[in-house]
Short mmCIF file of C-alpha atoms and ligand atoms in Angstrom, two decimals:
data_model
loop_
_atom_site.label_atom_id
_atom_site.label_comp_id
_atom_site.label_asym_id
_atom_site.label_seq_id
_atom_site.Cartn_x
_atom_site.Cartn_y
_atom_site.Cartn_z
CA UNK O 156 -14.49 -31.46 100.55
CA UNK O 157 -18.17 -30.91 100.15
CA UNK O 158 -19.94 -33.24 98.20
CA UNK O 159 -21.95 -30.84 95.76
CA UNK O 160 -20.58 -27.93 93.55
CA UNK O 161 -21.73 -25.72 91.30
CA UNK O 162 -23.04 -25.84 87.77
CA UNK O 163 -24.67 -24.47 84.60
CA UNK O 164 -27.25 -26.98 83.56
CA UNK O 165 -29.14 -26.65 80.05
CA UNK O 166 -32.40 -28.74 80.79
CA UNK O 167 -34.28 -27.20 78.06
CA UNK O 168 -32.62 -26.63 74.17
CA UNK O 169 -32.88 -22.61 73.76
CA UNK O 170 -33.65 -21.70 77.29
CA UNK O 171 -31.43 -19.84 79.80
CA UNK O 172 -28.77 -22.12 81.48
CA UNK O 173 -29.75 -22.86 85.34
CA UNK O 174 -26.86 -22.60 88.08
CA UNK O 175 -27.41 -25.19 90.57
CA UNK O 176 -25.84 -27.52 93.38
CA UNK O 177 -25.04 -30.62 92.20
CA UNK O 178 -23.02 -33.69 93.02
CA UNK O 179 -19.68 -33.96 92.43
CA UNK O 180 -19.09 -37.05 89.68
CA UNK O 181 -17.27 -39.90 90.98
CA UNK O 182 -14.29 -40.77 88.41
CA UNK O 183 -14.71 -44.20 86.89
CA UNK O 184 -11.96 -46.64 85.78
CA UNK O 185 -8.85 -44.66 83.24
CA UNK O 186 -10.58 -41.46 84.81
CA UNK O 187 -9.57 -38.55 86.90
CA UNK O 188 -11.83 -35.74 89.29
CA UNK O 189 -10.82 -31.97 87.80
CA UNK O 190 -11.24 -29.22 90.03
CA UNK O 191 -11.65 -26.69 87.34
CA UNK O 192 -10.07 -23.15 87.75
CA UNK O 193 -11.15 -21.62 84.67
CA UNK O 194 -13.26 -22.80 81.30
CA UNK O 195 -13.81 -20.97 77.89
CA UNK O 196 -16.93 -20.42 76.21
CA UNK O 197 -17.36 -21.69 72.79
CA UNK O 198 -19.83 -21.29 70.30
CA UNK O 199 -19.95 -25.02 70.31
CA UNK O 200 -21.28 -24.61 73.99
CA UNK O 201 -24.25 -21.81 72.75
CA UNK O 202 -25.02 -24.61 69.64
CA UNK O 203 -25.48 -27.26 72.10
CA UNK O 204 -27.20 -25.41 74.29
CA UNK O 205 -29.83 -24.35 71.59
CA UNK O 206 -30.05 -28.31 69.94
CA UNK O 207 -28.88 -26.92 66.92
CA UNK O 208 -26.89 -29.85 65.66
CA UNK O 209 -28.51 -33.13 63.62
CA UNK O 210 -27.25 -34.70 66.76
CA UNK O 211 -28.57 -33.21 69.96
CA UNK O 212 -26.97 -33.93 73.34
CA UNK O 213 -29.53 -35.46 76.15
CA UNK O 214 -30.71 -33.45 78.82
CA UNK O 215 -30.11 -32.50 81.32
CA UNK O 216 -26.33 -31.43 80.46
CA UNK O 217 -23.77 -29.40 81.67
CA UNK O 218 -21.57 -27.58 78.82
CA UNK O 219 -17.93 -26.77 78.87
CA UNK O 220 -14.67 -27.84 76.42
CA UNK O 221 -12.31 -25.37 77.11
CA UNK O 222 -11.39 -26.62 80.99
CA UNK O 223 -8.78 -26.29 83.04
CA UNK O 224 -8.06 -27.87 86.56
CA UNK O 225 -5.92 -29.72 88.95
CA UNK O 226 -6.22 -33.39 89.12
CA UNK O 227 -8.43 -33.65 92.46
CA UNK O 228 -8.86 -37.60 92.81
CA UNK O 229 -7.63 -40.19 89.81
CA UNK O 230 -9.74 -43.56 89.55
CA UNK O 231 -8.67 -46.71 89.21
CA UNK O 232 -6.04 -47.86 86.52
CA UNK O 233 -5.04 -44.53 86.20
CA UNK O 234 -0.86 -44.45 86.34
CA UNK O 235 -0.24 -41.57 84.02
CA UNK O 236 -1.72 -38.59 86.69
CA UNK O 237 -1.71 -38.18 89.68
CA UNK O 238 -3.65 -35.59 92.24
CA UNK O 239 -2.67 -32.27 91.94
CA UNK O 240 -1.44 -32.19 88.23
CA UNK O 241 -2.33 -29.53 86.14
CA UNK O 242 -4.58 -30.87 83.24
CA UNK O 243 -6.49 -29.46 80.21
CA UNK O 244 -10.17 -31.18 79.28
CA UNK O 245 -10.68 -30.43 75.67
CA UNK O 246 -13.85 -31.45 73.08
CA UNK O 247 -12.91 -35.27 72.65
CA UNK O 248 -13.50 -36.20 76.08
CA UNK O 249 -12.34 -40.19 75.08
CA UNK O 250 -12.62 -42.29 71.57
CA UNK O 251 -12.27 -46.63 71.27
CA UNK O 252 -9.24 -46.54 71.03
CA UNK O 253 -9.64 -49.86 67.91
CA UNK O 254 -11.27 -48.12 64.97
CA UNK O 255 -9.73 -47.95 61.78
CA UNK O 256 -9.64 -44.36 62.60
CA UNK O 257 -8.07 -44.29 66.02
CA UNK O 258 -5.17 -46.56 64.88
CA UNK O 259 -4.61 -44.46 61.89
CA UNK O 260 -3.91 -41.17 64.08
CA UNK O 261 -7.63 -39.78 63.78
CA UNK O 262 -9.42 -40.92 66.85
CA UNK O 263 -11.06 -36.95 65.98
CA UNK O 264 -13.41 -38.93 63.58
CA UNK O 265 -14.05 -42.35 65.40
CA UNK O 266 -17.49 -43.55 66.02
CA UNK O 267 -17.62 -43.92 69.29
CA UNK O 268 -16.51 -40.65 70.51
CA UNK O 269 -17.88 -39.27 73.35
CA UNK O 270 -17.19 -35.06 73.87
CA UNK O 271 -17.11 -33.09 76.52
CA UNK O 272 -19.90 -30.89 76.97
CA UNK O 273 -21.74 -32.75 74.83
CA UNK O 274 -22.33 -36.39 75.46
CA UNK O 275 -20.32 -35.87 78.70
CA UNK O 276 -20.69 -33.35 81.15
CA UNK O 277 -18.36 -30.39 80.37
CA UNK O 278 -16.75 -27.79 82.42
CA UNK O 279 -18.91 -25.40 83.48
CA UNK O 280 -18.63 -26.49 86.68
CA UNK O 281 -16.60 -26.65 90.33
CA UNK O 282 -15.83 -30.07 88.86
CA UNK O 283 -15.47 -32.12 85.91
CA UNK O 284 -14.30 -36.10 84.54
CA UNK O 285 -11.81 -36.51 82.36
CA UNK O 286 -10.51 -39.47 80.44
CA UNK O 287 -6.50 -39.44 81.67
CA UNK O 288 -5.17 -40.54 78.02
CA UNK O 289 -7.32 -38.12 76.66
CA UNK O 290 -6.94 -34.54 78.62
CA UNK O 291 -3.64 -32.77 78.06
CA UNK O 292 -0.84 -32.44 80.80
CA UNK O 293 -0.16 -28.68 80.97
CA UNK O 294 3.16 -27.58 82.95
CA UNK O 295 2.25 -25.95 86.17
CA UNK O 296 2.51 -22.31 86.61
CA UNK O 297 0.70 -22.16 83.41
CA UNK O 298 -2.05 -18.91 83.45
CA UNK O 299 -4.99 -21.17 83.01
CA UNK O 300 -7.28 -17.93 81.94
CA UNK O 301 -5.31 -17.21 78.88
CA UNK O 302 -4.35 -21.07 78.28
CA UNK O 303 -7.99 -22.11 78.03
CA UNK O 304 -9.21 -21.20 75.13
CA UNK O 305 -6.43 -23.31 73.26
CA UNK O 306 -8.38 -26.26 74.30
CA UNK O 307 -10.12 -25.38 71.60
CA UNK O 308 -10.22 -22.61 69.59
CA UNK O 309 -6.25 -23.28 69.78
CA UNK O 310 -6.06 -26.53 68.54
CA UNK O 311 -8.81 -26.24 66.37
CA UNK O 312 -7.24 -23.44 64.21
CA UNK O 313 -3.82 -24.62 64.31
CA UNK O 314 -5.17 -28.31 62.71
CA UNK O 315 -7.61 -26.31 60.43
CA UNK O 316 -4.61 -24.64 59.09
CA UNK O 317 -2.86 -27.59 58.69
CA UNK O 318 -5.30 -28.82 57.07
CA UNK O 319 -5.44 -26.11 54.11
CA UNK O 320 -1.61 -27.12 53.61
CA UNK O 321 -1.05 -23.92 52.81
CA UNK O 322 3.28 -23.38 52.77
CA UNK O 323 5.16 -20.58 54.73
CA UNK O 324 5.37 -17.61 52.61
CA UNK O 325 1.67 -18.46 50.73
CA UNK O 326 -1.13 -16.89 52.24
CA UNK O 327 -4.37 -17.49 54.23
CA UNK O 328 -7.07 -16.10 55.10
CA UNK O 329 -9.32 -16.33 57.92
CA UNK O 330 -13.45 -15.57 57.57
CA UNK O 331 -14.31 -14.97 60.97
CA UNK O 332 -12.17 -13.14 63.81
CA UNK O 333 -13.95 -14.44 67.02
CA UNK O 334 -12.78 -16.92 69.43
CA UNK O 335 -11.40 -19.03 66.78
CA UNK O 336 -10.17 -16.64 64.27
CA UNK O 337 -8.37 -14.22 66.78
CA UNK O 338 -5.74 -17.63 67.83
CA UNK O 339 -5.76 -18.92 64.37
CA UNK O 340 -4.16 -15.42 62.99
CA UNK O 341 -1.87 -16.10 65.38
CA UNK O 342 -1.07 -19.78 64.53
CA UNK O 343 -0.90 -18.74 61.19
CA UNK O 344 1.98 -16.20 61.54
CA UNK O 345 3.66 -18.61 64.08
CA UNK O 346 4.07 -21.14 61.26
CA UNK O 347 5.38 -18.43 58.44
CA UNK O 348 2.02 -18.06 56.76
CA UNK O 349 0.80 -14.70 55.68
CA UNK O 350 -2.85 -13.51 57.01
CA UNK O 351 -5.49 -12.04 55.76
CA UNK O 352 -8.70 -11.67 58.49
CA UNK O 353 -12.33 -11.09 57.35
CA UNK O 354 -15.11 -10.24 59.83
CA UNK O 355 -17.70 -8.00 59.91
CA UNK O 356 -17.52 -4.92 62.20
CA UNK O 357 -14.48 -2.48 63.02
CA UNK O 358 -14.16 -3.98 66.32
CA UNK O 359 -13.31 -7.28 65.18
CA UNK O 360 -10.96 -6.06 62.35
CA UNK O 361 -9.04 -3.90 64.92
CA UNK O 362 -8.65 -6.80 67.10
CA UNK O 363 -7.17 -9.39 64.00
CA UNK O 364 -4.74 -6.24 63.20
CA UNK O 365 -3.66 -6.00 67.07
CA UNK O 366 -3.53 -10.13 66.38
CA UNK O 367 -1.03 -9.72 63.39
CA UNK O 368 -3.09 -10.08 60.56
CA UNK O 369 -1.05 -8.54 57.33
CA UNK O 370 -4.28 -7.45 55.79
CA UNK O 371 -7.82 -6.83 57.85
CA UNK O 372 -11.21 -6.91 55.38
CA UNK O 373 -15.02 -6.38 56.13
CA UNK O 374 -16.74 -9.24 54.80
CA UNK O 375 -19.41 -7.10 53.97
CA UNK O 376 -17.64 -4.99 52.17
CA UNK O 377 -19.20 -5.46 48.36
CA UNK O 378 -15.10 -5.06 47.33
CA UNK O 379 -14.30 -7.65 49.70
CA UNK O 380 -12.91 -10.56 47.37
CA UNK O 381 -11.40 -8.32 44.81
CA UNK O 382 -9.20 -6.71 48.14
CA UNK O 383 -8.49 -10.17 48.89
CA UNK O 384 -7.32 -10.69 45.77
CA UNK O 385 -5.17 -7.73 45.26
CA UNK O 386 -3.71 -8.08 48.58
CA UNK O 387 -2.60 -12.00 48.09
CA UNK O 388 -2.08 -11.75 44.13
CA UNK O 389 -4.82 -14.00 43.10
CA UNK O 390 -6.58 -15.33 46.24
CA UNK O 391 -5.55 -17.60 49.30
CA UNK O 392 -3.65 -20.46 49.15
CA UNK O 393 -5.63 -21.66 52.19
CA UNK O 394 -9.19 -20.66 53.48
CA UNK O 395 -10.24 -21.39 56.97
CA UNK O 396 -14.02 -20.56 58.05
CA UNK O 397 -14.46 -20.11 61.37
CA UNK O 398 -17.77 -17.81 60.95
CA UNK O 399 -21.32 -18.44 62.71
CA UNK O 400 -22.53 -17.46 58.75
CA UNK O 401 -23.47 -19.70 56.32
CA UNK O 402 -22.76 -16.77 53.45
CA UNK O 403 -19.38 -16.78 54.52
CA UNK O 404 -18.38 -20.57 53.85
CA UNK O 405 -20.24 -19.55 50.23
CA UNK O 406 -17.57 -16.50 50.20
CA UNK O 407 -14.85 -18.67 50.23
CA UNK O 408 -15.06 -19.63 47.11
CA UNK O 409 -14.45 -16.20 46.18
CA UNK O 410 -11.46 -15.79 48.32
CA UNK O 411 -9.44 -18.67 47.41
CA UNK O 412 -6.67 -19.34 44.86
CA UNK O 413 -6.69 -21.43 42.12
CA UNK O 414 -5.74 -25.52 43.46
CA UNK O 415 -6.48 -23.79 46.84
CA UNK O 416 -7.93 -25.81 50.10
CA UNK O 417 -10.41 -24.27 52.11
CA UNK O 418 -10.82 -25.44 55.80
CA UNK O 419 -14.64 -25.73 56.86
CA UNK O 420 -14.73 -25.33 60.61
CA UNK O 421 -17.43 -23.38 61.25
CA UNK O 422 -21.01 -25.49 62.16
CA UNK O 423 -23.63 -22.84 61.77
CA UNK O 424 -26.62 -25.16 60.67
CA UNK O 425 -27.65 -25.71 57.07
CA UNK O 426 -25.98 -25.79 54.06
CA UNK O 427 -24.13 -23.75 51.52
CA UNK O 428 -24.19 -23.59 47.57
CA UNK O 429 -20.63 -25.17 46.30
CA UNK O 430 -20.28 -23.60 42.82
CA UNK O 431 -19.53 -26.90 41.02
CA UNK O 432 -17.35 -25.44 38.01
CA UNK O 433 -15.13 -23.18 40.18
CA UNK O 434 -14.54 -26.23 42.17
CA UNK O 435 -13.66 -28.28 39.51
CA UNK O 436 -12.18 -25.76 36.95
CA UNK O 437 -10.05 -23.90 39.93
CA UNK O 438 -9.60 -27.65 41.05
CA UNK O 439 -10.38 -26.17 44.69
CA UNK O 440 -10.61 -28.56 47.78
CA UNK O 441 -13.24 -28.24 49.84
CA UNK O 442 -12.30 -30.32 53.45
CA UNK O 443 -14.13 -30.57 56.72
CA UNK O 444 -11.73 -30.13 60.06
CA UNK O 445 -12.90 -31.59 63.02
CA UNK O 446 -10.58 -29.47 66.42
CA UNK O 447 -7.29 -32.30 66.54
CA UNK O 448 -6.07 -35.50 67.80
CA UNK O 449 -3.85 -35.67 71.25
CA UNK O 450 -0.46 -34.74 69.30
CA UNK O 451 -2.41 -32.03 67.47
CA UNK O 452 -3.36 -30.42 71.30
CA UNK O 453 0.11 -31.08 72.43
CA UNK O 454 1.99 -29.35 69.76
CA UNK O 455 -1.20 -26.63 70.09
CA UNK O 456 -0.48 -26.35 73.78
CA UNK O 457 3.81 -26.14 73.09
CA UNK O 458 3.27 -23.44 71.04
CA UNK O 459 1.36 -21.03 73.51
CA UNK O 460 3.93 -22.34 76.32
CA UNK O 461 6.15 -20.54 74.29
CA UNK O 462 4.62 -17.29 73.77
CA UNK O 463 4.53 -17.76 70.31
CA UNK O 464 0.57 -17.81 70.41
CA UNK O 465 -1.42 -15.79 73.13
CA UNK O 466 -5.40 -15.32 73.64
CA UNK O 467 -7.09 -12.37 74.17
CA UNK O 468 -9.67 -12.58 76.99
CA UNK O 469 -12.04 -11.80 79.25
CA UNK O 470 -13.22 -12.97 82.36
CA UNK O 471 -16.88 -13.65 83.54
CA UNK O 472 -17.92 -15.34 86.80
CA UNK O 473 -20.14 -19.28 86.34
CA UNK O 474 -23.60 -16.77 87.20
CA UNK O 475 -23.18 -15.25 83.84
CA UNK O 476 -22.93 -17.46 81.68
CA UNK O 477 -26.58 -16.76 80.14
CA UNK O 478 -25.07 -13.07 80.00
CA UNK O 479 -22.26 -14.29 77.82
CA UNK O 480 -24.41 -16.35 75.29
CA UNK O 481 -26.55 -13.59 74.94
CA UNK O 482 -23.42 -11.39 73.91
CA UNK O 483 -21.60 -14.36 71.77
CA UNK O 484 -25.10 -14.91 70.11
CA UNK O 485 -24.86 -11.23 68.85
CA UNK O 486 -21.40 -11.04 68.13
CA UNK O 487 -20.38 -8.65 70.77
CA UNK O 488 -17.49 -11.06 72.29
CA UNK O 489 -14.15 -9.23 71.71
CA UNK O 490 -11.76 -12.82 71.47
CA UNK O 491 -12.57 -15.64 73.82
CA UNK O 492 -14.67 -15.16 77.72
CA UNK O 493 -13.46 -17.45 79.98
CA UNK O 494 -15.52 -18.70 83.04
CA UNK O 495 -13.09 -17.85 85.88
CA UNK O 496 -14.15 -20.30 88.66
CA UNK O 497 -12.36 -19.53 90.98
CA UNK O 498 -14.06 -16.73 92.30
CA UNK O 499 -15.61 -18.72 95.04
CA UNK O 500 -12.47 -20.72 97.07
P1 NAD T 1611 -17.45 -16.64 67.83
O1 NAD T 1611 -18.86 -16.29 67.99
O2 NAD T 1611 -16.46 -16.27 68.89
O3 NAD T 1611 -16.86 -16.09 66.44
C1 NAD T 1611 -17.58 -16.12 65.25
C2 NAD T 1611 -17.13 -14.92 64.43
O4 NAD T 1611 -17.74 -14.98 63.12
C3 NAD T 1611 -17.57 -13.57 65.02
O5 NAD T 1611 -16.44 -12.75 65.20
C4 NAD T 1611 -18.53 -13.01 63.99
O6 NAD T 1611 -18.49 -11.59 63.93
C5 NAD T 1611 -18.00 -13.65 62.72
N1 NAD T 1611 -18.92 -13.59 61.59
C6 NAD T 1611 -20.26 -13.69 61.60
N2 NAD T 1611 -20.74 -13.55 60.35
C7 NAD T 1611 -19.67 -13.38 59.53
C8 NAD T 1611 -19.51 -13.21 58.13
N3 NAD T 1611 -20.54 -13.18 57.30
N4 NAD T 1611 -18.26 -13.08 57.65
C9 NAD T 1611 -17.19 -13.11 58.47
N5 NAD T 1611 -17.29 -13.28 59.79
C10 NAD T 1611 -18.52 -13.40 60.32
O7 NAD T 1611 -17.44 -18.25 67.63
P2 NAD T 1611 -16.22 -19.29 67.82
O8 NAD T 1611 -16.21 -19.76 69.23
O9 NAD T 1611 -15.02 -18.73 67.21
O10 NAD T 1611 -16.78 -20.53 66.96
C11 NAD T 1611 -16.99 -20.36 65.56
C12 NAD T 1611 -17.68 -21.56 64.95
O11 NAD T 1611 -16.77 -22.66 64.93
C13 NAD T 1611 -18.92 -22.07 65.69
O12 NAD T 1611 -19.91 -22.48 64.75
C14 NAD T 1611 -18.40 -23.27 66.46
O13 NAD T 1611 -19.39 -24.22 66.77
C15 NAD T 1611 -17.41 -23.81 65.46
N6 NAD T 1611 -16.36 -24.69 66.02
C16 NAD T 1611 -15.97 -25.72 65.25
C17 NAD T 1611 -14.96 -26.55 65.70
C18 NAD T 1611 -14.48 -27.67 64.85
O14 NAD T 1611 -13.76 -28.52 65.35
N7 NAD T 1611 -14.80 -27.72 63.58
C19 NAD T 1611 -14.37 -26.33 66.95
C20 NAD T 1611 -14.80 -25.23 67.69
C21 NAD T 1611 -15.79 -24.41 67.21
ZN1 ZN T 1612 -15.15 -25.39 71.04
ZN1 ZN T 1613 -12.30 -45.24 67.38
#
């Protein structure tokens, strides 16, 4: 094999993504060489490509969380992969392992994380490292164009949800039907939950319909919490916000029930106005959800194994990626684009 491949490079926050010939990494100890076939695009990938975050990756970076790719060469002290295995290399590229948070089943929150795409080179590439106890097996055979954007949106909906511990039978709803949103309808009827999808824009409200969504409403819509309402008999049990809007995650509190949870999951920058005597009155919870641990990814993965969860998509070749960002930026994506790299071989 050659010993460059292609990438998309940010080198500068905010500017267009470069596609260059790089090297190919070398896999360290507990690591393993992916050559990728196909990689999402996340709106986590356009954030860290514009700096938005309090923490900013360093630069020069390639982006990428949603990869998937056979095992290509494992380094040493790796006995749990071996070459040719079909792998998936999601957001938490590797965590210590020691914390008081990785021995208590949330290595999601520890410390010393590192991410993919982030503090670690991601997948928007020919090639990318993974961390073998950290990426997820996937059976082979597995169509790696509509698997990828479990890697995250997937598993990031499904723990959100979770995480509103809202029951079979109660209700959620959704703010936001974009590359998150559109799996996490999906999640949510898989585990007996009924759905109601905000977003603004017909487009996006056809598509959570088509997703299974029992009730579709336009978040700009002045009517928008009363329909909620109506629709759920008193508002959600669970909230999850998934919206690029800081005006939705302060709509929330107008969608959800009395002793209700809702999921923040969304990271447009800023912050919103938390109306202090709902919260306490309503006694709402208000929790953070950070995408999910290894078993959280697993069961994510089982469940679109099984059909019970699918991802709508479309493809776009590495060279336009800028194309995409521009389109996610102005939300004109239609579900989840996935980088289809293997275009080239
Ligand atoms: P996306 O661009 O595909 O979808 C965002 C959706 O929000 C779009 O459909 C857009 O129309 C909709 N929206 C915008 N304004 C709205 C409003 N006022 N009301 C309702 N909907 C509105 O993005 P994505 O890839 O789904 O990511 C969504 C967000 O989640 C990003 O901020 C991303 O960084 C974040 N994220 C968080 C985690 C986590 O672990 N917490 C993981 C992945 C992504
Ligand atoms: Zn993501
Ligand atoms: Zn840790």
């Amino acid at each position: 094999m050659s010993n460059t491949m292609r990438a998309a490079i940010v080198r500068r926050f905010g500017a267009p993504l470069t596609i260059e010939e790089t090297a190919i990494p070398e896999p360290r100890y507990g690591e393993v060489l992916v050559r990728i076939l196909a990689c999402g695009v996340c709106h986590t990938d356009l954030h860290a490509a514009d700096g938005d975050w309090p923490i900013q990756p360093s630069l020069p970076f390639i982006p990428g969380h949603e990869g998937i790719g056979l095992v290509a060469a494992c380094g040493p002290g790796v006995t749990r992969l071996r070459e040719g295995d079909l792998v998936g290399l999601p957001w938490l590229h590797d965590a210590c392992g020691a914390c008081e948070h990785c021995v208590s089943g949330w290595e999601t929150v520890c410390e010393s994380q590192h991410n993919t795409g982030y503090g670690v080179n991601g997948a928007f590439a020919d090639y990318a490292i993974g961390n073998a106890a950290y990426v997820v097996p996937l059976p082979s055979g597995t169509d790696e164009i509509r698997m990828a954007p479990i890697l995250c949106a997937g598993v990031t909906t499904y723990k959100g949800i979770k995480e509103t511990e809202a029951k079979p039978g109660e209700w959620l709803a959704i703010v936001g039907i974009g590359g998150l949103g559109h799996v996490g309808i999906q999640y949510a009827k898989a585990m007996g939950l009924q759905v109601a999808a905000l977003d603004v824009g017909a487009d996006k409200l056809a598509l959570a319909t088509s997703m299974g969504a029992d009730v579709a409403v336009d978040a700009t819509d002045p009517e928008a919490a009363a329909h909620v309402a109506r629709a759920t008999g008193g508002g959600a049990h669970g909230v999850l916000v998934t919206a690029v809007s800081l005006p939705a995650f302060a709509q929330a509190f107008n969608l959800v029930r009395r002793r209700g949870t809702i999921s923040v999951v969304g990271l447009p920058p800023g912050a919103f106005p938390t109306p202090v005597f709902d919260v306490v009155l309503k006694r709402i919870t208000v929790r953070g959800s950070i995408v999910g641990t290894r078993k959280d990814l697993a069961e994510a993965v089982e469940f679109a194994v099984a059909n019970k969860v699918t991802t709508h998509t479309h493809t776009a070749r590495l060279e336009e990626v800028n194309r995409v960002f521009d389109d996610l930026r102005a939300g004109r994506v239609d579900g989840r684009v996935v980088l289809d790299m293997t275009d080239r071989r």
